[in-house]
Amino acid sequence: MISQQHTQVLIVGAGPSGLMMAAQLLRNGVQPVIIDIKQGPTNQSKALAVQARSLEIYRQLGIVDRALHDGKRAGGMVLNQDGKEVASLSLIDEGERRTLFPFVFLYQQSKNERLLLDFLTLNCCPVYWDTTLVSLKQNGQQVEVELQSGTDITTFNCDYVVGADGAHSTVRKQLNIPFTGDTYANEFFLADLELDNEELTDTQVQLYRARGAMSAFFPLPEHNGYRVIGNLTKDKEGKFNLQLEEVLPHLKAITGIDIKVVHEHWFTTYKLHHRMADKFRLQNCFLIGDAAHIHSPVGGQGMNTGLQDAYNLGWKLAGVVNGQLKETILNSYAAERMPVAKELLATTDRLFKTIISANWFWVFFNKWIMPWGLKFFWKNDTLRAVFFKRLSQIGISYRDSKINLHLSSAKNIKAGDRLPYLKVFDEKKEVETDLHEWCSKPGFTLIVLGKLKELDLFTLAKWITQNYTGTLNFFYLPPSAKNNHVFQQFEITGGKMKALIVRPDMHIGLINDVVDIEIMDNYLNNVVGLAKAAI
């Protein structure tokens, strides 16, 4: 039972999004209360793909090594039609090193939840399981909620509430926020199986298509383990208590493979939806993850998008709660994340309808044009890079956001973009690091690229110490042969320089072609709303 009567932040839902929200608040010095209606963390695998951007967040939290140890890289994807292989694509970003994790990572949702739960435990933040949100009422300054645990109902006051309670979100319903969208007509099955089939590889995702039918095999980290999904035939849709054995003949018809099941870990049927909340924020309440948006599983984007919702909101909400940021910064959460969700829904919806359509045109397109198009597409380095940036979510940018300021002639990298992953050689320590490692501490990070005089460095350090101790970290990179690639990436030539202020979520807030303390002060105080340290 929750003993306190008030909390600064209540998180409703302890799935990946809610757990990440709690982790981000804890990282930034805020102790939330997190509840969930379930009895405990899920033991079902559920979401499977973890994209590069999510692994970058895990690295910043200091937990990525455990994830990498317990998961598996997806080496590639093979497309089969009518029992024949028609295309084979690598899922490894083999070009320019754009991230420390240039691959799609297979790591079940259950493992993600355990990973984040352990982070919460180390930070003394329990999850209150078997606790239900009964009602919610906002009164301007606070949110009054009723919580039920067993037969006991208690009233609880919160400064802020974050709804991370899934597609059937009680928080969203209590706020009367419409969840606009639709349900796909087809019904699907999902099974986690141990198989004994030499036709399947343990590194590649195998996709199978036939007219109006599809299935996919995803290798799991466990030995001979596979996630198998596919659509149900019309005679099986809506059938109560459907068993795996009943879908195996249809699966064989699509794949041409006699599926040999050694062990069945999980089997379920479900319908897919594509919906988005009309608002991501209403006064002191926020929606993240599936409570805010749901879509088809094409591209493995769902769980990762929820993690990034929490990543975006976490530092802002913590800054407001701690009195370090003005409350107005909270408006930027919906402004930045709603366009991402809207574009994702539109993209996955189009792709999914194309894949499953039985329309004669799309059947013809999928059979004859798409395989040729994929092979042509994959030979082009530029197009392949665009695909990976979208799939991995490292290409998400907030350039139009009001909390970013671009004062540079640079055209390739702009304020609002994710800070690029670039290796850096530390001339003083004579060790190799990278720009993301420089952003491992909580708070904003000032990075100066270029030659500064000792007096200027002293002035900068003094300005930070007097005004932003604990909220602004500082790194300086002078020109050198070993770091020339960094200067090229940021379009710095002829002895010029760049000043970057990187947000806590590793997106660039400010880029300027000069190191100007007055401009940086203005950005931090008036654009972001960061308070100066008390003197």
PDB file of C-alpha atoms in Angstrom, residues 24 27-28 59-61 311 315 429 435-445 470-475 502-506:
ATOM      1  CA  GLN A  24      14.233   9.326 -16.467  1.00  0.00           C
ATOM      2  CA  ARG A  27      18.001  10.062 -13.243  1.00  0.00           C
ATOM      3  CA  ASN A  28      17.083  13.730 -12.982  1.00  0.00           C
ATOM      4  CA  ARG A  59      23.581   3.464 -22.659  1.00  0.00           C
ATOM      5  CA  GLN A  60      22.983   6.881 -21.113  1.00  0.00           C
ATOM      6  CA  LEU A  61      21.231   5.147 -18.199  1.00  0.00           C
ATOM      7  CA  TYR A 311      12.722  10.238 -22.763  1.00  0.00           C
ATOM      8  CA  TRP A 315      13.848  15.697 -18.284  1.00  0.00           C
ATOM      9  CA  LYS A 429      43.889  11.782 -21.584  1.00  0.00           C
ATOM     10  CA  LEU A 435      30.073  12.861 -28.244  1.00  0.00           C
ATOM     11  CA  HIS A 436      27.293  10.747 -26.720  1.00  0.00           C
ATOM     12  CA  GLU A 437      29.587   9.744 -23.871  1.00  0.00           C
ATOM     13  CA  TRP A 438      30.083  13.446 -23.171  1.00  0.00           C
ATOM     14  CA  CYS A 439      26.318  13.665 -22.588  1.00  0.00           C
ATOM     15  CA  SER A 440      26.173  10.835 -20.046  1.00  0.00           C
ATOM     16  CA  LYS A 441      25.585  13.128 -17.054  1.00  0.00           C
ATOM     17  CA  PRO A 442      22.147  14.631 -16.281  1.00  0.00           C
ATOM     18  CA  GLY A 443      21.578  18.203 -17.437  1.00  0.00           C
ATOM     19  CA  PHE A 444      22.483  20.218 -20.518  1.00  0.00           C
ATOM     20  CA  THR A 445      25.894  19.901 -22.175  1.00  0.00           C
ATOM     21  CA  GLY A 470      24.919  20.937 -11.853  1.00  0.00           C
ATOM     22  CA  THR A 471      22.721  21.872 -14.806  1.00  0.00           C
ATOM     23  CA  LEU A 472      25.273  22.608 -17.581  1.00  0.00           C
ATOM     24  CA  ASN A 473      28.227  20.318 -18.311  1.00  0.00           C
ATOM     25  CA  PHE A 474      31.114  21.614 -20.434  1.00  0.00           C
ATOM     26  CA  PHE A 475      33.401  19.975 -23.017  1.00  0.00           C
ATOM     27  CA  VAL A 502      22.830  19.745 -26.134  1.00  0.00           C
ATOM     28  CA  ARG A 503      19.571  19.015 -24.347  1.00  0.00           C
ATOM     29  CA  PRO A 504      19.365  16.224 -21.729  1.00  0.00           C
ATOM     30  CA  ASP A 505      17.733  13.989 -24.367  1.00  0.00           C
ATOM     31  CA  MET A 506      20.782  14.362 -26.668  1.00  0.00           C
TER      32      MET A 506
END
